[in-house]
Coordinates of C-alpha atoms in Angstrom, one line a residue:
M1 CA 0.0 0.0 0.0
E2 CA 1.4 3.4 -1.0
Q3 CA 2.2 5.7 1.9
S4 CA 4.1 8.9 2.4
V5 CA 7.7 8.9 3.7
G6 CA 6.3 11.3 6.3
L7 CA 8.3 14.1 7.9
V8 CA 11.7 14.8 6.4
T9 CA 14.5 17.2 6.9
T10 CA 16.8 18.9 4.3
K11 CA 20.4 18.3 5.3
Q12 CA 23.4 20.4 4.3
L13 CA 26.9 19.1 3.6
N14 CA 29.7 21.7 3.8
I15 CA 32.8 20.6 1.7
N16 CA 36.0 22.5 2.2
T17 CA 37.3 22.0 -1.2
E18 CA 37.3 23.8 -4.6
L19 CA 35.6 22.3 -7.6
R20 CA 37.2 22.9 -10.9
L21 CA 34.4 23.9 -13.3
E22 CA 34.2 23.4 -17.1
S23 CA 34.9 27.1 -17.5
G24 CA 38.3 26.5 -15.8
R25 CA 37.2 28.5 -12.7
L26 CA 37.3 27.2 -9.2
L27 CA 34.3 27.2 -6.9
G28 CA 34.5 26.5 -3.2
P29 CA 34.0 25.9 -0.5
L30 CA 30.8 24.2 -1.4
T31 CA 27.5 23.6 0.4
I32 CA 25.2 20.9 -1.0
A33 CA 21.6 20.5 0.3
Y34 CA 20.1 17.1 0.1
E35 CA 17.4 14.7 1.4
T36 CA 17.4 11.0 1.7
Y37 CA 14.5 8.5 1.9
G38 CA 14.6 4.9 2.9
T39 CA 17.5 2.9 4.3
L40 CA 20.9 2.1 2.7
N41 CA 21.4 -1.6 2.6
R42 CA 24.5 -3.4 3.8
D43 CA 26.4 -3.5 0.5
G44 CA 25.2 -0.1 -0.7
S45 CA 23.6 -1.5 -3.8
N46 CA 20.1 0.0 -3.4
V47 CA 20.8 3.7 -4.1
I48 CA 18.7 5.7 -6.5
L49 CA 19.6 9.3 -7.3
A50 CA 16.7 11.5 -8.2
T51 CA 17.7 14.6 -10.1
H52 CA 15.5 17.7 -10.2
A53 CA 14.4 20.1 -12.9
W54 CA 15.3 23.8 -13.5
T55 CA 13.7 25.4 -10.4
G56 CA 13.4 22.2 -8.3
D57 CA 15.1 21.5 -5.0
A58 CA 16.2 18.6 -2.8
H59 CA 12.7 18.2 -1.3
A60 CA 11.4 15.4 -3.5
A61 CA 9.1 13.6 -1.1
G62 CA 7.4 13.8 2.2
Y63 CA 6.7 16.9 4.3
H64 CA 8.9 19.3 6.2
T65 CA 6.2 20.1 8.8
P66 CA 2.8 18.6 9.7
E67 CA 1.2 21.9 8.5
D68 CA 2.7 21.6 4.9
R69 CA -0.1 21.7 2.3
K70 CA 2.1 20.2 -0.4
P71 CA 4.6 17.3 -0.3
G72 CA 7.9 17.2 -2.1
W73 CA 7.8 17.6 -5.9
W74 CA 8.0 13.9 -6.7
D75 CA 6.0 12.5 -3.8
N76 CA 3.8 10.5 -6.1
M77 CA 6.9 8.6 -7.1
I78 CA 8.9 8.2 -3.9
G79 CA 7.7 6.4 -0.8
P80 CA 6.7 3.0 0.6
G81 CA 5.0 0.9 -2.1
K82 CA 5.6 3.5 -4.8
V83 CA 7.7 3.0 -7.9
L84 CA 10.8 4.3 -6.1
D85 CA 9.9 2.2 -3.1
T86 CA 11.6 3.4 0.1
D87 CA 11.2 -0.1 1.6
R88 CA 13.6 -1.3 -1.1
Y89 CA 15.6 1.6 -2.2
F90 CA 17.7 4.4 -0.6
V91 CA 16.7 7.5 -2.6
I92 CA 18.8 10.6 -2.6
C93 CA 17.9 14.0 -4.0
S94 CA 20.3 16.9 -3.9
N95 CA 19.8 20.5 -4.8
T96 CA 22.1 21.5 -7.7
I97 CA 24.8 24.1 -7.2
G98 CA 23.8 27.4 -8.8
S99 CA 20.4 27.2 -7.1
C100 CA 19.0 29.1 -4.2
K101 CA 17.6 26.2 -2.3
G102 CA 20.4 25.4 0.0
S103 CA 23.3 24.6 -2.3
T104 CA 26.0 27.1 -3.2
G105 CA 24.7 29.6 -5.7
P106 CA 24.7 33.3 -6.5
T107 CA 23.0 34.1 -3.1
S108 CA 25.8 32.4 -1.2
I109 CA 28.6 34.3 0.4
N110 CA 31.8 34.7 -1.7
P111 CA 34.6 33.8 0.7
R112 CA 36.9 36.2 -1.2
S113 CA 34.7 39.3 -0.5
G114 CA 32.5 38.3 2.4
K115 CA 29.5 39.4 0.3
P116 CA 27.0 37.4 -1.8
Y117 CA 28.4 36.2 -5.1
R118 CA 25.6 37.7 -7.3
L119 CA 27.0 38.0 -10.8
K120 CA 30.5 37.2 -9.6
F121 CA 29.3 33.6 -9.4
P122 CA 30.9 31.5 -12.2
V123 CA 28.9 30.3 -15.2
L124 CA 28.0 26.6 -14.6
M125 CA 27.3 23.6 -16.9
I126 CA 25.2 20.6 -16.1
R127 CA 28.4 18.6 -15.9
D128 CA 29.5 20.8 -13.0
M129 CA 26.3 20.1 -11.1
V130 CA 27.0 16.4 -11.5
R131 CA 30.5 16.7 -10.3
A132 CA 29.3 18.4 -7.1
Q133 CA 26.7 15.6 -6.6
K134 CA 29.6 13.1 -6.9
L135 CA 31.4 14.9 -4.0
L136 CA 28.2 14.5 -2.0
L137 CA 28.0 10.8 -2.7
D138 CA 31.7 10.3 -1.9
H139 CA 31.1 12.0 1.5
L140 CA 28.1 9.6 2.1
G141 CA 30.3 6.6 1.2
I142 CA 28.2 5.7 -1.8
G143 CA 30.2 4.1 -4.6
S144 CA 27.4 2.6 -6.7
L145 CA 24.1 3.9 -8.1
K146 CA 21.4 1.5 -9.1
A147 CA 19.8 4.3 -11.2
V148 CA 19.9 8.0 -11.8
I149 CA 16.4 9.2 -12.6
G150 CA 15.2 12.7 -13.5
G151 CA 13.0 14.8 -15.8
S152 CA 14.0 17.9 -17.9
M153 CA 17.2 19.3 -16.4
G154 CA 17.2 16.2 -14.3
A155 CA 17.3 14.1 -17.4
M156 CA 20.4 16.0 -18.6
Q157 CA 22.1 15.2 -15.2
A158 CA 21.2 11.5 -15.5
V159 CA 22.9 11.3 -18.9
E160 CA 26.0 13.2 -17.7
W161 CA 26.3 10.8 -14.8
A162 CA 26.3 7.7 -17.1
I163 CA 28.8 9.3 -19.5
H164 CA 31.3 10.5 -16.9
Y165 CA 30.9 7.9 -14.1
P166 CA 30.3 4.7 -16.1
D167 CA 31.8 2.5 -13.4
M168 CA 29.5 3.8 -10.8
V169 CA 26.1 4.1 -12.6
R170 CA 24.2 0.8 -13.2
S171 CA 21.2 2.4 -15.1
I172 CA 19.7 5.8 -16.0
V173 CA 16.2 7.0 -16.7
P174 CA 16.1 10.3 -18.6
I175 CA 12.6 11.7 -18.8
A176 CA 11.5 14.5 -21.1
G177 CA 15.1 15.4 -21.9
T178 CA 17.3 16.2 -24.8
G179 CA 20.9 15.7 -25.9
R180 CA 21.4 19.4 -26.6
T181 CA 19.3 22.4 -26.1
S182 CA 17.6 23.6 -29.2
P183 CA 17.7 27.2 -30.7
M184 CA 14.0 27.5 -29.9
A185 CA 14.5 26.6 -26.2
I186 CA 17.4 29.1 -26.1
A187 CA 15.3 31.7 -27.7
L188 CA 12.6 31.3 -25.0
N189 CA 15.2 31.6 -22.3
A190 CA 16.5 34.8 -24.0
L191 CA 13.0 36.3 -23.7
A192 CA 13.0 35.4 -20.0
R193 CA 16.4 37.0 -19.5
Q194 CA 15.3 40.2 -21.3
A195 CA 12.2 40.4 -19.1
I196 CA 14.5 40.4 -16.0
Y197 CA 17.2 42.8 -17.5
N198 CA 14.5 45.3 -18.4
D199 CA 13.2 45.5 -14.8
P200 CA 14.8 48.6 -13.3
L201 CA 15.0 46.8 -9.9
W202 CA 17.4 44.2 -11.3
K203 CA 20.3 46.6 -11.1
K204 CA 22.7 44.2 -13.0
G205 CA 22.1 41.6 -10.3
N206 CA 22.8 43.9 -7.4
Y207 CA 19.3 44.0 -6.1
P208 CA 18.6 43.7 -2.3
I209 CA 17.2 40.2 -1.6
E210 CA 14.1 41.8 0.0
H211 CA 13.4 43.9 -3.2
P212 CA 14.0 41.6 -6.1
P213 CA 13.0 42.5 -9.7
G214 CA 9.7 40.9 -9.2
D215 CA 7.9 42.1 -12.3
G216 CA 10.7 40.9 -14.6
L217 CA 11.1 37.5 -12.8
A218 CA 7.3 36.9 -12.9
L219 CA 7.2 37.6 -16.6
A220 CA 10.3 35.4 -17.2
R221 CA 8.6 32.6 -15.3
A222 CA 5.4 33.1 -17.4
V223 CA 7.5 32.5 -20.5
G224 CA 8.7 29.3 -19.0
H225 CA 5.2 28.1 -18.0
I226 CA 4.0 28.6 -21.6
S227 CA 6.8 26.3 -22.8
F228 CA 6.0 23.7 -20.1
L229 CA 2.3 23.5 -21.3
S230 CA 0.9 22.6 -24.7
D231 CA -1.9 23.8 -26.9
A232 CA -4.1 20.8 -25.9
S233 CA -3.5 21.3 -22.2
M234 CA -4.4 25.0 -22.4
W235 CA -7.7 24.1 -24.1
L236 CA -8.4 21.4 -21.5
K237 CA -7.6 23.6 -18.5
F238 CA -8.6 27.1 -19.6
D239 CA -10.4 27.0 -22.9
R240 CA -11.3 30.6 -23.9
R241 CA -12.9 31.3 -20.6
F242 CA -12.9 34.9 -19.5
S243 CA -12.2 35.6 -15.9
V244 CA -15.4 35.8 -13.9
R245 CA -13.8 38.7 -12.0
D246 CA -13.6 40.9 -15.0
G247 CA -15.9 42.3 -17.6
M248 CA -15.3 41.2 -21.1
F249 CA -15.1 44.8 -22.3
D250 CA -12.9 45.9 -19.5
F251 CA -9.7 46.9 -21.2
F252 CA -7.6 45.3 -18.5
G253 CA -9.9 42.2 -18.2
Q254 CA -8.2 38.9 -18.5
F255 CA -8.7 35.4 -19.8
E256 CA -8.2 32.6 -17.3
I257 CA -5.0 31.6 -19.0
E258 CA -3.7 35.2 -18.4
R259 CA -4.6 35.0 -14.7
Y260 CA -2.9 31.6 -14.4
L261 CA 0.3 33.0 -15.8
E262 CA 0.1 36.1 -13.6
Y263 CA -0.6 34.1 -10.5
N264 CA 2.2 31.5 -11.0
G265 CA 4.7 34.3 -11.9
G266 CA 3.8 36.2 -8.8
T267 CA 4.1 33.2 -6.4
F268 CA 7.4 32.2 -8.1
V269 CA 9.0 35.5 -7.1
E270 CA 8.3 34.7 -3.5
R271 CA 10.2 31.4 -3.6
F272 CA 13.1 31.8 -6.0
D273 CA 16.1 34.1 -6.5
T274 CA 16.4 36.0 -9.7
N275 CA 20.1 35.5 -10.3
S276 CA 19.8 31.8 -9.6
F277 CA 17.1 31.6 -12.2
L278 CA 19.4 33.2 -14.7
Y279 CA 22.4 31.0 -13.9
L280 CA 20.4 27.8 -14.2
A281 CA 18.8 29.0 -17.5
K282 CA 22.4 29.6 -18.8
A283 CA 23.4 26.1 -17.8
L284 CA 20.4 24.7 -19.7
D285 CA 21.2 26.8 -22.8
L286 CA 24.8 25.5 -22.7
Y287 CA 23.9 21.9 -22.4
D288 CA 25.3 19.6 -25.1
I289 CA 26.4 16.0 -24.5
A290 CA 29.1 16.5 -27.1
W291 CA 30.9 19.3 -25.0
N292 CA 34.6 18.4 -24.8
F293 CA 34.0 15.3 -27.0
D294 CA 34.6 14.9 -30.7
S295 CA 30.9 14.4 -31.4
P296 CA 27.7 13.2 -29.8
S297 CA 28.6 9.7 -31.0
D298 CA 31.9 9.9 -29.1
A299 CA 30.2 11.1 -26.0
L300 CA 27.6 8.4 -26.1
S301 CA 30.3 5.7 -26.6
H302 CA 31.1 6.2 -22.9
L303 CA 27.5 5.4 -21.9
H304 CA 27.5 1.6 -21.2
C305 CA 24.7 1.1 -18.7
P306 CA 21.1 0.2 -19.6
S307 CA 19.0 3.3 -20.2
L308 CA 15.3 3.9 -20.3
W309 CA 14.1 7.0 -22.1
F310 CA 10.7 8.7 -22.0
A311 CA 9.4 11.5 -24.2
F312 CA 5.9 12.9 -24.4
T313 CA 3.9 13.5 -27.6
S314 CA 2.8 17.1 -26.8
D315 CA 6.2 18.3 -25.4
W316 CA 7.3 21.1 -27.6
L317 CA 10.1 22.3 -25.4
Y318 CA 12.1 19.1 -25.7
P319 CA 10.1 17.2 -28.4
P320 CA 10.3 13.5 -28.9
Q321 CA 12.5 13.7 -32.0
Q322 CA 15.3 15.3 -29.8
T323 CA 15.1 12.3 -27.4
E324 CA 15.0 9.9 -30.5
E325 CA 18.3 11.4 -31.8
V326 CA 20.1 10.2 -28.7
V327 CA 18.2 6.9 -28.6
N328 CA 18.9 6.1 -32.2
E329 CA 22.6 6.7 -31.7
L330 CA 22.7 4.4 -28.7
Q331 CA 20.9 1.8 -30.8
R332 CA 23.4 2.2 -33.6
Q333 CA 26.2 1.6 -31.0
H334 CA 24.3 -1.6 -29.8
K335 CA 23.9 -0.1 -26.3
P336 CA 21.1 -1.5 -24.0
V337 CA 18.5 1.2 -24.5
E338 CA 14.7 1.3 -24.2
Y339 CA 12.5 4.1 -25.4
H340 CA 8.8 5.0 -25.0
C341 CA 7.0 8.0 -26.4
I342 CA 4.1 8.5 -24.1
P343 CA 0.8 10.0 -25.4
S344 CA -0.1 13.0 -23.3
D345 CA -1.8 16.4 -23.7
Y346 CA 0.2 18.0 -20.9
G347 CA 3.3 19.1 -22.7
H348 CA 6.7 19.2 -21.1
D349 CA 5.1 19.0 -17.6
S350 CA 3.7 15.6 -18.4
F351 CA 6.4 13.9 -16.4
L352 CA 5.1 15.6 -13.3
V353 CA 1.4 15.7 -14.2
E354 CA 0.8 12.1 -15.5
P355 CA 3.5 9.8 -14.0
E356 CA 1.0 7.0 -13.9
K357 CA 1.4 6.7 -17.7
F358 CA 5.1 5.7 -17.4
I359 CA 5.3 4.2 -13.9
P360 CA 4.6 0.6 -14.9
L361 CA 7.3 0.8 -17.6
L362 CA 9.7 2.3 -15.0
Q363 CA 8.8 -0.4 -12.5
N364 CA 9.5 -3.2 -15.0
F365 CA 12.8 -1.6 -15.9
L366 CA 14.0 -1.3 -12.2
D367 CA 12.9 -4.9 -11.5
R368 CA 15.1 -6.1 -14.5
I369 CA 18.0 -4.0 -13.3
E370 CA 17.7 -5.8 -9.9

């Protein structure tokens, strides 16, 4: 029977070392926020690493307090009796560096100045995030991962894990991912950036934490939300309904979809730092599995473990054909790869909205890896 993991606490690991980034710069000391669910078995063979998306965090399951209205972002996947069964597996989720949710990022104190990094924080790549996660696992004494599983930016991390730590990773499950960020996705992030840059409160990243460039960040988040949805999901959820609060011929009256974007943009400002949003967007834009390899084929030649890939029919941010490019190359190289394109109307967010459509396939895969 499915249950919640209950009350959980986000832990923080402080690592007094410097991480050499892909840019050549050094970042350190490091703080990494993480949560764990379940119990590590005697031989350390039951570890699953869950990797989060763009604005996610380490809180993947359970509740921080009894008063919490919402559980962790993947609570429908992680817990006793669920597909990532905490009676069987030891599940870890860490917050990526560059974020503002407990790990070292632009809001952290720069040891060289004693002030927040802000835009003095170095540009990151997804590969840097994975190397920081490796430091966390080394500290926890974990030398083997049964699986690395994640959606969107989490899918990128899963692939990087398999390519760069092939002796440690026994399987990966990239969900709604891509092998390289497309010009269209970069263009959408460019619009989001301009929305922030044009907000006079941004002040080139030197805004007071208590007075962020809220209008710019809310608009940037709205651009993101549009890319996470689909035409079909907007018709299903909003249709052409006009807000009951407004008159149709009120010049500032809004459709329900407009109110949705406005509301979600406004609430996002309350929980996420603007500079962190920008740094993570840059990491997404820079993502390319072929970075520092001769080609995508060369990069994927280092991926040896079984992999299970999911794409969604209505995802136009990272559409199925982008996943299929990677899968086809893995098949050409005779790697153990499995791929499913899941019918869904919920766009890129399908992996969060309709996990029941791929959970049985994931369950079967994990059982076979066992």
